Amino acid sequence: MPKIIDHEKRKIQIAEATWRVILERGMEGATVRNIAKEADLSSGALRHYFSTQDELLMYAMNLVKENATARIEKIAQQNLPPIELVLKILLEIIPTNKESLAEMEVWFAFIAHFMHDKSVFEVHHDGILQGLQKLIELLEHFQLLQKGLNKELEIEKLYALVDGLALHAMFEPNRIDKKKIEQVLFSHIQSICK
């Protein structure tokens, strides 16, 4: 009897092999041959799932985003006080563990690789800005924001803070650990809330 292959599961395995190759060799090392070897497939078998290298890279990029989004949605379903919920979600966006650090490094590699193609870059944006907007709106909904705040400006400030902390966490993990990230985020949220 022929072996039944779960094609979606195989595509995920190939995407995860792509991440490992990128983490080890950078985007320049993410060739079809290297990815196929890491996934324990022939180049021809890999091309059965992805006809081009860009198609594979786009799939792998989207999978990073989907994994992070699923974790954030799981947190959003928790019955937590609004400020605690906002902080937990922010801590999921900023890399604070080995898995999220690896995802962030891979995500930045994808962004750098596809920056020249504005159509790809715009379609596959990370969605963080929109997510932060929802978090500020959540705080506003519960009447927790200080009166008179410029909401649009606060969204941009939070976006800059999250991006900056993410970069520092990725490049200086010994200096800025999860505890320090929590302190910075909590301090910022306290500064905009009543």
Short mmCIF file of N, CA and C in Angstrom, two decimals:
data_model
loop_
_atom_site.label_atom_id
_atom_site.label_comp_id
_atom_site.label_asym_id
_atom_site.label_seq_id
_atom_site.Cartn_x
_atom_site.Cartn_y
_atom_site.Cartn_z
N MET A 1 0.85 -1.18 0.00
CA MET A 1 0.00 0.00 0.00
C MET A 1 0.90 1.25 0.00
N PRO A 2 0.59 2.23 -0.87
CA PRO A 2 1.43 3.43 -0.94
C PRO A 2 1.35 4.25 0.34
N LYS A 3 2.47 4.87 0.65
CA LYS A 3 2.55 5.71 1.84
C LYS A 3 1.75 6.99 1.61
N ILE A 4 0.88 7.34 2.58
CA ILE A 4 0.08 8.56 2.46
C ILE A 4 0.87 9.70 3.07
N ILE A 5 1.03 10.75 2.28
CA ILE A 5 1.81 11.89 2.72
C ILE A 5 0.87 13.06 2.98
N ASP A 6 1.00 13.66 4.14
CA ASP A 6 0.25 14.87 4.47
C ASP A 6 1.03 16.03 3.86
N HIS A 7 0.53 16.54 2.72
CA HIS A 7 1.26 17.54 1.96
C HIS A 7 1.42 18.86 2.73
N GLU A 8 0.40 19.25 3.47
CA GLU A 8 0.51 20.49 4.24
C GLU A 8 1.56 20.35 5.33
N LYS A 9 1.58 19.21 5.98
CA LYS A 9 2.59 18.96 7.01
C LYS A 9 3.99 18.97 6.40
N ARG A 10 4.13 18.40 5.22
CA ARG A 10 5.44 18.38 4.54
C ARG A 10 5.85 19.81 4.18
N LYS A 11 4.91 20.64 3.73
CA LYS A 11 5.24 22.03 3.40
C LYS A 11 5.72 22.78 4.65
N ILE A 12 5.10 22.52 5.77
CA ILE A 12 5.52 23.14 7.03
C ILE A 12 6.92 22.68 7.40
N GLN A 13 7.20 21.38 7.23
CA GLN A 13 8.54 20.86 7.52
C GLN A 13 9.59 21.52 6.62
N ILE A 14 9.24 21.74 5.38
CA ILE A 14 10.17 22.41 4.45
C ILE A 14 10.38 23.86 4.89
N ALA A 15 9.30 24.53 5.29
CA ALA A 15 9.41 25.91 5.75
C ALA A 15 10.30 25.99 7.00
N GLU A 16 10.12 25.05 7.91
CA GLU A 16 10.95 25.04 9.12
C GLU A 16 12.41 24.75 8.79
N ALA A 17 12.64 23.91 7.79
CA ALA A 17 14.01 23.67 7.33
C ALA A 17 14.59 24.96 6.74
N THR A 18 13.76 25.70 6.05
CA THR A 18 14.18 26.99 5.48
C THR A 18 14.62 27.93 6.60
N TRP A 19 13.84 27.99 7.67
CA TRP A 19 14.21 28.85 8.80
C TRP A 19 15.57 28.44 9.36
N ARG A 20 15.77 27.13 9.53
CA ARG A 20 17.05 26.66 10.10
C ARG A 20 18.23 27.04 9.21
N VAL A 21 18.04 26.91 7.90
CA VAL A 21 19.11 27.27 6.96
C VAL A 21 19.38 28.77 7.06
N ILE A 22 18.34 29.57 7.12
CA ILE A 22 18.52 31.03 7.21
C ILE A 22 19.25 31.40 8.49
N LEU A 23 18.87 30.76 9.60
CA LEU A 23 19.52 31.05 10.87
C LEU A 23 20.99 30.66 10.86
N GLU A 24 21.31 29.59 10.15
CA GLU A 24 22.68 29.10 10.12
C GLU A 24 23.53 29.78 9.05
N ARG A 25 22.93 30.05 7.88
CA ARG A 25 23.72 30.52 6.73
C ARG A 25 23.28 31.87 6.18
N GLY A 26 22.21 32.44 6.71
CA GLY A 26 21.69 33.69 6.17
C GLY A 26 20.87 33.44 4.91
N MET A 27 20.29 34.50 4.38
CA MET A 27 19.45 34.37 3.18
C MET A 27 20.25 33.89 1.98
N GLU A 28 21.52 34.30 1.90
CA GLU A 28 22.34 33.87 0.76
C GLU A 28 22.56 32.36 0.77
N GLY A 29 22.44 31.73 1.93
CA GLY A 29 22.60 30.29 2.02
C GLY A 29 21.30 29.52 1.85
N ALA A 30 20.20 30.27 1.71
CA ALA A 30 18.88 29.62 1.60
C ALA A 30 18.60 29.22 0.15
N THR A 31 19.47 28.38 -0.38
CA THR A 31 19.29 27.88 -1.75
C THR A 31 18.37 26.66 -1.71
N VAL A 32 17.82 26.33 -2.85
CA VAL A 32 16.96 25.15 -2.94
C VAL A 32 17.74 23.91 -2.51
N ARG A 33 18.98 23.80 -2.95
CA ARG A 33 19.80 22.64 -2.60
C ARG A 33 20.01 22.54 -1.08
N ASN A 34 20.36 23.66 -0.44
CA ASN A 34 20.60 23.64 1.01
C ASN A 34 19.32 23.36 1.80
N ILE A 35 18.23 23.94 1.35
CA ILE A 35 16.96 23.73 2.04
C ILE A 35 16.51 22.28 1.87
N ALA A 36 16.63 21.76 0.66
CA ALA A 36 16.25 20.36 0.41
C ALA A 36 17.08 19.42 1.28
N LYS A 37 18.36 19.68 1.37
CA LYS A 37 19.24 18.85 2.20
C LYS A 37 18.80 18.92 3.66
N GLU A 38 18.51 20.12 4.16
CA GLU A 38 18.09 20.29 5.55
C GLU A 38 16.75 19.60 5.81
N ALA A 39 15.88 19.59 4.79
CA ALA A 39 14.56 18.95 4.92
C ALA A 39 14.62 17.46 4.63
N ASP A 40 15.81 16.96 4.28
CA ASP A 40 16.02 15.55 3.95
C ASP A 40 15.18 15.13 2.74
N LEU A 41 15.22 16.00 1.72
CA LEU A 41 14.51 15.75 0.46
C LEU A 41 15.47 15.98 -0.70
N SER A 42 15.10 15.49 -1.85
CA SER A 42 15.85 15.84 -3.05
C SER A 42 15.35 17.21 -3.52
N SER A 43 16.15 17.87 -4.33
CA SER A 43 15.73 19.17 -4.88
C SER A 43 14.45 19.01 -5.70
N GLY A 44 14.35 17.89 -6.42
CA GLY A 44 13.15 17.64 -7.22
C GLY A 44 11.91 17.46 -6.35
N ALA A 45 12.06 16.75 -5.23
CA ALA A 45 10.92 16.57 -4.31
C ALA A 45 10.50 17.91 -3.72
N LEU A 46 11.47 18.76 -3.40
CA LEU A 46 11.14 20.08 -2.86
C LEU A 46 10.38 20.90 -3.90
N ARG A 47 10.82 20.81 -5.16
CA ARG A 47 10.14 21.57 -6.23
C ARG A 47 8.71 21.06 -6.48
N HIS A 48 8.43 19.85 -6.04
CA HIS A 48 7.05 19.33 -6.13
C HIS A 48 6.12 20.19 -5.25
N TYR A 49 6.64 20.68 -4.14
CA TYR A 49 5.84 21.48 -3.21
C TYR A 49 5.91 22.97 -3.51
N PHE A 50 7.06 23.43 -3.98
CA PHE A 50 7.27 24.84 -4.26
C PHE A 50 7.99 24.95 -5.60
N SER A 51 7.33 25.52 -6.59
CA SER A 51 7.92 25.55 -7.93
C SER A 51 9.06 26.55 -8.06
N THR A 52 9.08 27.59 -7.20
CA THR A 52 10.17 28.55 -7.24
C THR A 52 10.71 28.79 -5.83
N GLN A 53 11.91 29.31 -5.76
CA GLN A 53 12.51 29.62 -4.47
C GLN A 53 11.72 30.73 -3.78
N ASP A 54 11.28 31.73 -4.54
CA ASP A 54 10.50 32.81 -3.93
C ASP A 54 9.18 32.30 -3.37
N GLU A 55 8.56 31.35 -4.05
CA GLU A 55 7.31 30.76 -3.54
C GLU A 55 7.57 30.08 -2.18
N LEU A 56 8.66 29.36 -2.09
CA LEU A 56 9.04 28.71 -0.83
C LEU A 56 9.31 29.75 0.25
N LEU A 57 10.08 30.78 -0.09
CA LEU A 57 10.41 31.81 0.89
C LEU A 57 9.17 32.55 1.37
N MET A 58 8.23 32.82 0.46
CA MET A 58 6.98 33.50 0.85
C MET A 58 6.17 32.61 1.79
N TYR A 59 6.12 31.33 1.49
CA TYR A 59 5.39 30.40 2.36
C TYR A 59 6.03 30.36 3.74
N ALA A 60 7.34 30.26 3.78
CA ALA A 60 8.06 30.21 5.06
C ALA A 60 7.88 31.50 5.84
N MET A 61 7.88 32.63 5.14
CA MET A 61 7.67 33.93 5.77
C MET A 61 6.26 34.01 6.37
N ASN A 62 5.29 33.59 5.60
CA ASN A 62 3.90 33.63 6.10
C ASN A 62 3.71 32.71 7.30
N LEU A 63 4.43 31.59 7.31
CA LEU A 63 4.30 30.66 8.43
C LEU A 63 4.84 31.27 9.72
N VAL A 64 5.90 32.06 9.64
CA VAL A 64 6.40 32.77 10.82
C VAL A 64 5.29 33.67 11.37
N LYS A 65 4.68 34.43 10.47
CA LYS A 65 3.61 35.36 10.86
C LYS A 65 2.42 34.61 11.44
N GLU A 66 2.02 33.51 10.81
CA GLU A 66 0.88 32.73 11.28
C GLU A 66 1.14 32.15 12.68
N ASN A 67 2.34 31.65 12.92
CA ASN A 67 2.67 31.09 14.23
C ASN A 67 2.59 32.15 15.32
N ALA A 68 3.15 33.32 15.05
CA ALA A 68 3.12 34.41 16.03
C ALA A 68 1.68 34.88 16.25
N THR A 69 0.92 35.00 15.18
CA THR A 69 -0.47 35.44 15.28
C THR A 69 -1.29 34.45 16.10
N ALA A 70 -1.07 33.16 15.89
CA ALA A 70 -1.81 32.13 16.65
C ALA A 70 -1.51 32.25 18.15
N ARG A 71 -0.25 32.49 18.49
CA ARG A 71 0.10 32.64 19.91
C ARG A 71 -0.56 33.89 20.51
N ILE A 72 -0.58 34.97 19.75
CA ILE A 72 -1.19 36.21 20.23
C ILE A 72 -2.70 36.04 20.38
N GLU A 73 -3.33 35.37 19.42
CA GLU A 73 -4.78 35.14 19.50
C GLU A 73 -5.13 34.27 20.70
N LYS A 74 -4.27 33.33 21.03
CA LYS A 74 -4.49 32.48 22.21
C LYS A 74 -4.45 33.33 23.49
N ILE A 75 -3.51 34.25 23.55
CA ILE A 75 -3.43 35.16 24.70
C ILE A 75 -4.67 36.05 24.75
N ALA A 76 -5.08 36.56 23.59
CA ALA A 76 -6.23 37.47 23.53
C ALA A 76 -7.51 36.82 24.04
N GLN A 77 -7.59 35.49 23.99
CA GLN A 77 -8.77 34.77 24.45
C GLN A 77 -8.81 34.62 25.97
N GLN A 78 -7.69 34.92 26.63
CA GLN A 78 -7.63 34.77 28.08
C GLN A 78 -8.44 35.88 28.75
N ASN A 79 -9.07 35.53 29.84
CA ASN A 79 -9.88 36.49 30.59
C ASN A 79 -8.98 37.21 31.59
N LEU A 80 -8.30 38.25 31.11
CA LEU A 80 -7.35 39.00 31.93
C LEU A 80 -7.78 40.45 32.02
N PRO A 81 -7.35 41.14 33.08
CA PRO A 81 -7.58 42.59 33.12
C PRO A 81 -6.92 43.23 31.90
N PRO A 82 -7.51 44.31 31.36
CA PRO A 82 -7.01 44.89 30.10
C PRO A 82 -5.52 45.23 30.08
N ILE A 83 -5.01 45.84 31.12
CA ILE A 83 -3.59 46.22 31.11
C ILE A 83 -2.71 44.98 31.12
N GLU A 84 -3.07 43.97 31.88
CA GLU A 84 -2.30 42.72 31.91
C GLU A 84 -2.35 42.03 30.55
N LEU A 85 -3.52 42.06 29.91
CA LEU A 85 -3.67 41.47 28.58
C LEU A 85 -2.78 42.18 27.57
N VAL A 86 -2.79 43.51 27.60
CA VAL A 86 -1.96 44.30 26.68
C VAL A 86 -0.49 43.96 26.89
N LEU A 87 -0.05 43.89 28.12
CA LEU A 87 1.36 43.58 28.40
C LEU A 87 1.73 42.18 27.93
N LYS A 88 0.86 41.20 28.15
CA LYS A 88 1.16 39.83 27.70
C LYS A 88 1.28 39.76 26.18
N ILE A 89 0.40 40.47 25.50
CA ILE A 89 0.45 40.47 24.03
C ILE A 89 1.72 41.15 23.55
N LEU A 90 2.07 42.28 24.16
CA LEU A 90 3.30 42.96 23.77
C LEU A 90 4.52 42.08 23.99
N LEU A 91 4.51 41.32 25.08
CA LEU A 91 5.64 40.41 25.35
C LEU A 91 5.69 39.25 24.37
N GLU A 92 4.60 38.97 23.70
CA GLU A 92 4.61 37.93 22.67
C GLU A 92 5.15 38.49 21.35
N ILE A 93 4.97 39.77 21.14
CA ILE A 93 5.46 40.41 19.91
C ILE A 93 6.98 40.57 19.96
N ILE A 94 7.48 40.94 21.12
CA ILE A 94 8.92 41.17 21.29
C ILE A 94 9.58 39.84 21.63
N PRO A 95 10.69 39.50 20.96
CA PRO A 95 11.31 38.21 21.23
C PRO A 95 11.92 38.14 22.64
N THR A 96 11.40 37.20 23.43
CA THR A 96 11.89 37.05 24.81
C THR A 96 12.30 35.61 25.13
N ASN A 97 12.26 34.74 24.12
CA ASN A 97 12.71 33.37 24.33
C ASN A 97 13.39 32.89 23.04
N LYS A 98 13.97 31.72 23.11
CA LYS A 98 14.75 31.19 21.98
C LYS A 98 13.91 31.10 20.70
N GLU A 99 12.67 30.60 20.84
CA GLU A 99 11.80 30.43 19.67
C GLU A 99 11.46 31.77 19.03
N SER A 100 11.04 32.73 19.84
CA SER A 100 10.64 34.01 19.26
C SER A 100 11.85 34.80 18.76
N LEU A 101 13.01 34.62 19.38
CA LEU A 101 14.23 35.26 18.86
C LEU A 101 14.57 34.70 17.48
N ALA A 102 14.47 33.40 17.32
CA ALA A 102 14.75 32.78 16.01
C ALA A 102 13.75 33.28 14.97
N GLU A 103 12.48 33.33 15.35
CA GLU A 103 11.46 33.83 14.40
C GLU A 103 11.74 35.27 13.99
N MET A 104 12.14 36.08 14.96
CA MET A 104 12.43 37.49 14.65
C MET A 104 13.60 37.61 13.69
N GLU A 105 14.65 36.82 13.93
CA GLU A 105 15.81 36.86 13.06
C GLU A 105 15.44 36.43 11.64
N VAL A 106 14.65 35.38 11.54
CA VAL A 106 14.20 34.90 10.23
C VAL A 106 13.31 35.95 9.57
N TRP A 107 12.40 36.55 10.36
CA TRP A 107 11.49 37.57 9.81
C TRP A 107 12.29 38.74 9.23
N PHE A 108 13.28 39.23 9.97
CA PHE A 108 14.10 40.34 9.47
C PHE A 108 14.86 39.94 8.22
N ALA A 109 15.31 38.71 8.15
CA ALA A 109 16.00 38.24 6.93
C ALA A 109 15.05 38.26 5.74
N PHE A 110 13.81 37.82 5.96
CA PHE A 110 12.81 37.86 4.88
C PHE A 110 12.53 39.30 4.45
N ILE A 111 12.33 40.17 5.42
CA ILE A 111 12.03 41.57 5.11
C ILE A 111 13.16 42.19 4.29
N ALA A 112 14.39 41.97 4.73
CA ALA A 112 15.53 42.51 4.00
C ALA A 112 15.60 41.94 2.58
N HIS A 113 15.30 40.65 2.44
CA HIS A 113 15.35 40.00 1.14
C HIS A 113 14.29 40.55 0.18
N PHE A 114 13.08 40.78 0.69
CA PHE A 114 11.97 41.18 -0.17
C PHE A 114 11.75 42.70 -0.22
N MET A 115 12.58 43.48 0.46
CA MET A 115 12.37 44.93 0.48
C MET A 115 12.37 45.57 -0.90
N HIS A 116 13.14 45.02 -1.81
CA HIS A 116 13.21 45.57 -3.16
C HIS A 116 11.89 45.42 -3.90
N ASP A 117 11.06 44.48 -3.50
CA ASP A 117 9.79 44.23 -4.16
C ASP A 117 8.66 44.79 -3.29
N LYS A 118 8.27 46.03 -3.56
CA LYS A 118 7.30 46.73 -2.71
C LYS A 118 5.96 46.00 -2.67
N SER A 119 5.56 45.34 -3.74
CA SER A 119 4.27 44.63 -3.72
C SER A 119 4.31 43.48 -2.71
N VAL A 120 5.42 42.78 -2.65
CA VAL A 120 5.57 41.69 -1.69
C VAL A 120 5.64 42.26 -0.29
N PHE A 121 6.44 43.32 -0.13
CA PHE A 121 6.66 43.93 1.17
C PHE A 121 5.34 44.44 1.77
N GLU A 122 4.51 45.08 0.96
CA GLU A 122 3.24 45.63 1.46
C GLU A 122 2.24 44.54 1.77
N VAL A 123 2.14 43.53 0.94
CA VAL A 123 1.18 42.45 1.13
C VAL A 123 1.54 41.61 2.35
N HIS A 124 2.80 41.43 2.61
CA HIS A 124 3.23 40.53 3.68
C HIS A 124 3.77 41.29 4.89
N HIS A 125 3.21 42.46 5.13
CA HIS A 125 3.61 43.22 6.30
C HIS A 125 3.27 42.43 7.56
N ASP A 126 3.99 42.66 8.63
CA ASP A 126 3.86 41.84 9.83
C ASP A 126 2.55 42.05 10.60
N GLY A 127 1.84 43.15 10.37
CA GLY A 127 0.57 43.38 11.05
C GLY A 127 0.73 43.94 12.45
N ILE A 128 1.95 44.22 12.86
CA ILE A 128 2.17 44.70 14.23
C ILE A 128 1.53 46.07 14.45
N LEU A 129 1.67 46.97 13.49
CA LEU A 129 1.08 48.30 13.66
C LEU A 129 -0.43 48.21 13.89
N GLN A 130 -1.09 47.38 13.10
CA GLN A 130 -2.55 47.22 13.26
C GLN A 130 -2.87 46.58 14.61
N GLY A 131 -2.05 45.65 15.05
CA GLY A 131 -2.27 45.02 16.35
C GLY A 131 -2.09 46.00 17.49
N LEU A 132 -1.08 46.85 17.39
CA LEU A 132 -0.86 47.86 18.43
C LEU A 132 -2.00 48.87 18.46
N GLN A 133 -2.53 49.19 17.30
CA GLN A 133 -3.69 50.09 17.24
C GLN A 133 -4.85 49.48 18.01
N LYS A 134 -5.07 48.17 17.84
CA LYS A 134 -6.15 47.49 18.57
C LYS A 134 -5.90 47.50 20.07
N LEU A 135 -4.64 47.38 20.49
CA LEU A 135 -4.33 47.40 21.92
C LEU A 135 -4.61 48.77 22.53
N ILE A 136 -4.25 49.83 21.81
CA ILE A 136 -4.55 51.19 22.29
C ILE A 136 -6.06 51.40 22.34
N GLU A 137 -6.76 50.90 21.32
CA GLU A 137 -8.23 51.01 21.30
C GLU A 137 -8.86 50.22 22.45
N LEU A 138 -8.27 49.08 22.80
CA LEU A 138 -8.75 48.30 23.94
C LEU A 138 -8.63 49.11 25.23
N LEU A 139 -7.49 49.74 25.42
CA LEU A 139 -7.29 50.56 26.61
C LEU A 139 -8.27 51.73 26.62
N GLU A 140 -8.51 52.29 25.44
CA GLU A 140 -9.48 53.39 25.33
C GLU A 140 -10.89 52.90 25.63
N HIS A 141 -11.24 51.74 25.12
CA HIS A 141 -12.57 51.16 25.34
C HIS A 141 -12.86 51.00 26.84
N PHE A 142 -11.85 50.59 27.59
CA PHE A 142 -12.02 50.41 29.03
C PHE A 142 -11.74 51.71 29.81
N GLN A 143 -11.64 52.81 29.07
CA GLN A 143 -11.43 54.15 29.64
C GLN A 143 -10.21 54.18 30.56
N LEU A 144 -9.15 53.54 30.11
CA LEU A 144 -7.92 53.48 30.89
C LEU A 144 -6.87 54.48 30.42
N LEU A 145 -7.04 55.02 29.19
CA LEU A 145 -6.07 55.99 28.69
C LEU A 145 -6.26 57.34 29.37
N GLN A 146 -5.15 58.03 29.56
CA GLN A 146 -5.24 59.38 30.10
C GLN A 146 -6.02 60.27 29.14
N LYS A 147 -6.75 61.20 29.70
CA LYS A 147 -7.52 62.14 28.87
C LYS A 147 -6.59 63.03 28.08
N GLY A 148 -7.01 63.35 26.88
CA GLY A 148 -6.28 64.29 26.05
C GLY A 148 -5.10 63.70 25.28
N LEU A 149 -4.89 62.40 25.36
CA LEU A 149 -3.79 61.80 24.61
C LEU A 149 -4.10 61.81 23.11
N ASN A 150 -3.08 62.02 22.33
CA ASN A 150 -3.20 61.90 20.88
C ASN A 150 -3.03 60.41 20.55
N LYS A 151 -4.14 59.74 20.27
CA LYS A 151 -4.12 58.29 20.06
C LYS A 151 -3.18 57.87 18.93
N GLU A 152 -3.22 58.59 17.82
CA GLU A 152 -2.36 58.24 16.68
C GLU A 152 -0.89 58.35 17.05
N LEU A 153 -0.55 59.39 17.79
CA LEU A 153 0.82 59.57 18.22
C LEU A 153 1.23 58.46 19.20
N GLU A 154 0.33 58.09 20.10
CA GLU A 154 0.63 57.03 21.06
C GLU A 154 0.81 55.68 20.38
N ILE A 155 0.07 55.43 19.32
CA ILE A 155 0.23 54.20 18.55
C ILE A 155 1.63 54.18 17.92
N GLU A 156 2.04 55.29 17.33
CA GLU A 156 3.37 55.37 16.70
C GLU A 156 4.48 55.23 17.74
N LYS A 157 4.30 55.85 18.92
CA LYS A 157 5.30 55.73 19.98
C LYS A 157 5.42 54.28 20.44
N LEU A 158 4.28 53.62 20.61
CA LEU A 158 4.31 52.22 21.04
C LEU A 158 4.95 51.34 19.96
N TYR A 159 4.65 51.63 18.71
CA TYR A 159 5.23 50.89 17.59
C TYR A 159 6.76 51.03 17.60
N ALA A 160 7.24 52.27 17.78
CA ALA A 160 8.68 52.51 17.83
C ALA A 160 9.31 51.80 19.03
N LEU A 161 8.63 51.83 20.16
CA LEU A 161 9.14 51.17 21.36
C LEU A 161 9.23 49.66 21.15
N VAL A 162 8.19 49.06 20.60
CA VAL A 162 8.17 47.62 20.36
C VAL A 162 9.27 47.23 19.37
N ASP A 163 9.39 47.96 18.27
CA ASP A 163 10.44 47.65 17.29
C ASP A 163 11.82 47.80 17.90
N GLY A 164 12.03 48.88 18.66
CA GLY A 164 13.33 49.10 19.28
C GLY A 164 13.69 48.01 20.28
N LEU A 165 12.72 47.65 21.13
CA LEU A 165 12.97 46.58 22.10
C LEU A 165 13.24 45.26 21.39
N ALA A 166 12.51 45.00 20.30
CA ALA A 166 12.72 43.76 19.55
C ALA A 166 14.14 43.70 18.99
N LEU A 167 14.60 44.80 18.43
CA LEU A 167 15.96 44.83 17.88
C LEU A 167 17.01 44.66 18.98
N HIS A 168 16.81 45.36 20.09
CA HIS A 168 17.77 45.23 21.19
C HIS A 168 17.77 43.81 21.76
N ALA A 169 16.58 43.22 21.87
CA ALA A 169 16.48 41.85 22.38
C ALA A 169 17.20 40.87 21.46
N MET A 170 17.13 41.14 20.16
CA MET A 170 17.75 40.26 19.18
C MET A 170 19.28 40.44 19.16
N PHE A 171 19.73 41.69 19.21
CA PHE A 171 21.16 41.96 19.06
C PHE A 171 21.92 42.03 20.39
N GLU A 172 21.21 42.28 21.48
CA GLU A 172 21.87 42.39 22.78
C GLU A 172 21.11 41.60 23.85
N PRO A 173 20.92 40.31 23.65
CA PRO A 173 20.09 39.53 24.59
C PRO A 173 20.66 39.45 26.01
N ASN A 174 21.96 39.64 26.16
CA ASN A 174 22.55 39.62 27.51
C ASN A 174 22.29 40.92 28.25
N ARG A 175 22.10 42.00 27.51
CA ARG A 175 21.86 43.29 28.14
C ARG A 175 20.38 43.53 28.42
N ILE A 176 19.55 43.16 27.46
CA ILE A 176 18.12 43.41 27.62
C ILE A 176 17.37 42.09 27.62
N ASP A 177 17.07 41.60 28.79
CA ASP A 177 16.38 40.32 28.95
C ASP A 177 14.88 40.54 29.12
N LYS A 178 14.16 39.44 29.30
CA LYS A 178 12.70 39.52 29.40
C LYS A 178 12.26 40.41 30.55
N LYS A 179 12.95 40.34 31.67
CA LYS A 179 12.57 41.15 32.83
C LYS A 179 12.68 42.63 32.51
N LYS A 180 13.77 43.03 31.88
CA LYS A 180 13.96 44.44 31.53
C LYS A 180 12.92 44.88 30.50
N ILE A 181 12.63 44.02 29.54
CA ILE A 181 11.60 44.33 28.54
C ILE A 181 10.26 44.55 29.23
N GLU A 182 9.91 43.66 30.17
CA GLU A 182 8.66 43.80 30.93
C GLU A 182 8.63 45.14 31.66
N GLN A 183 9.74 45.50 32.29
CA GLN A 183 9.79 46.76 33.04
C GLN A 183 9.58 47.97 32.12
N VAL A 184 10.23 47.97 30.97
CA VAL A 184 10.10 49.08 30.03
C VAL A 184 8.65 49.17 29.53
N LEU A 185 8.08 48.04 29.14
CA LEU A 185 6.70 48.04 28.65
C LEU A 185 5.72 48.49 29.73
N PHE A 186 5.88 47.96 30.93
CA PHE A 186 4.98 48.32 32.03
C PHE A 186 5.08 49.82 32.32
N SER A 187 6.29 50.34 32.34
CA SER A 187 6.50 51.76 32.58
C SER A 187 5.81 52.60 31.51
N HIS A 188 5.94 52.17 30.25
CA HIS A 188 5.31 52.93 29.16
C HIS A 188 3.78 52.88 29.28
N ILE A 189 3.23 51.70 29.49
CA ILE A 189 1.77 51.57 29.59
C ILE A 189 1.26 52.39 30.78
N GLN A 190 1.98 52.37 31.88
CA GLN A 190 1.57 53.17 33.05
C GLN A 190 1.58 54.66 32.69
N SER A 191 2.52 55.08 31.86
CA SER A 191 2.64 56.50 31.52
C SER A 191 1.49 57.00 30.65
N ILE A 192 0.80 56.11 29.97
CA ILE A 192 -0.32 56.55 29.12
C ILE A 192 -1.69 56.21 29.71
N CYS A 193 -1.68 55.47 30.83
CA CYS A 193 -2.94 55.09 31.46
C CYS A 193 -3.18 55.90 32.72
N LYS A 194 -4.44 55.94 33.12
CA LYS A 194 -4.82 56.65 34.36
C LYS A 194 -4.28 55.94 35.57
#
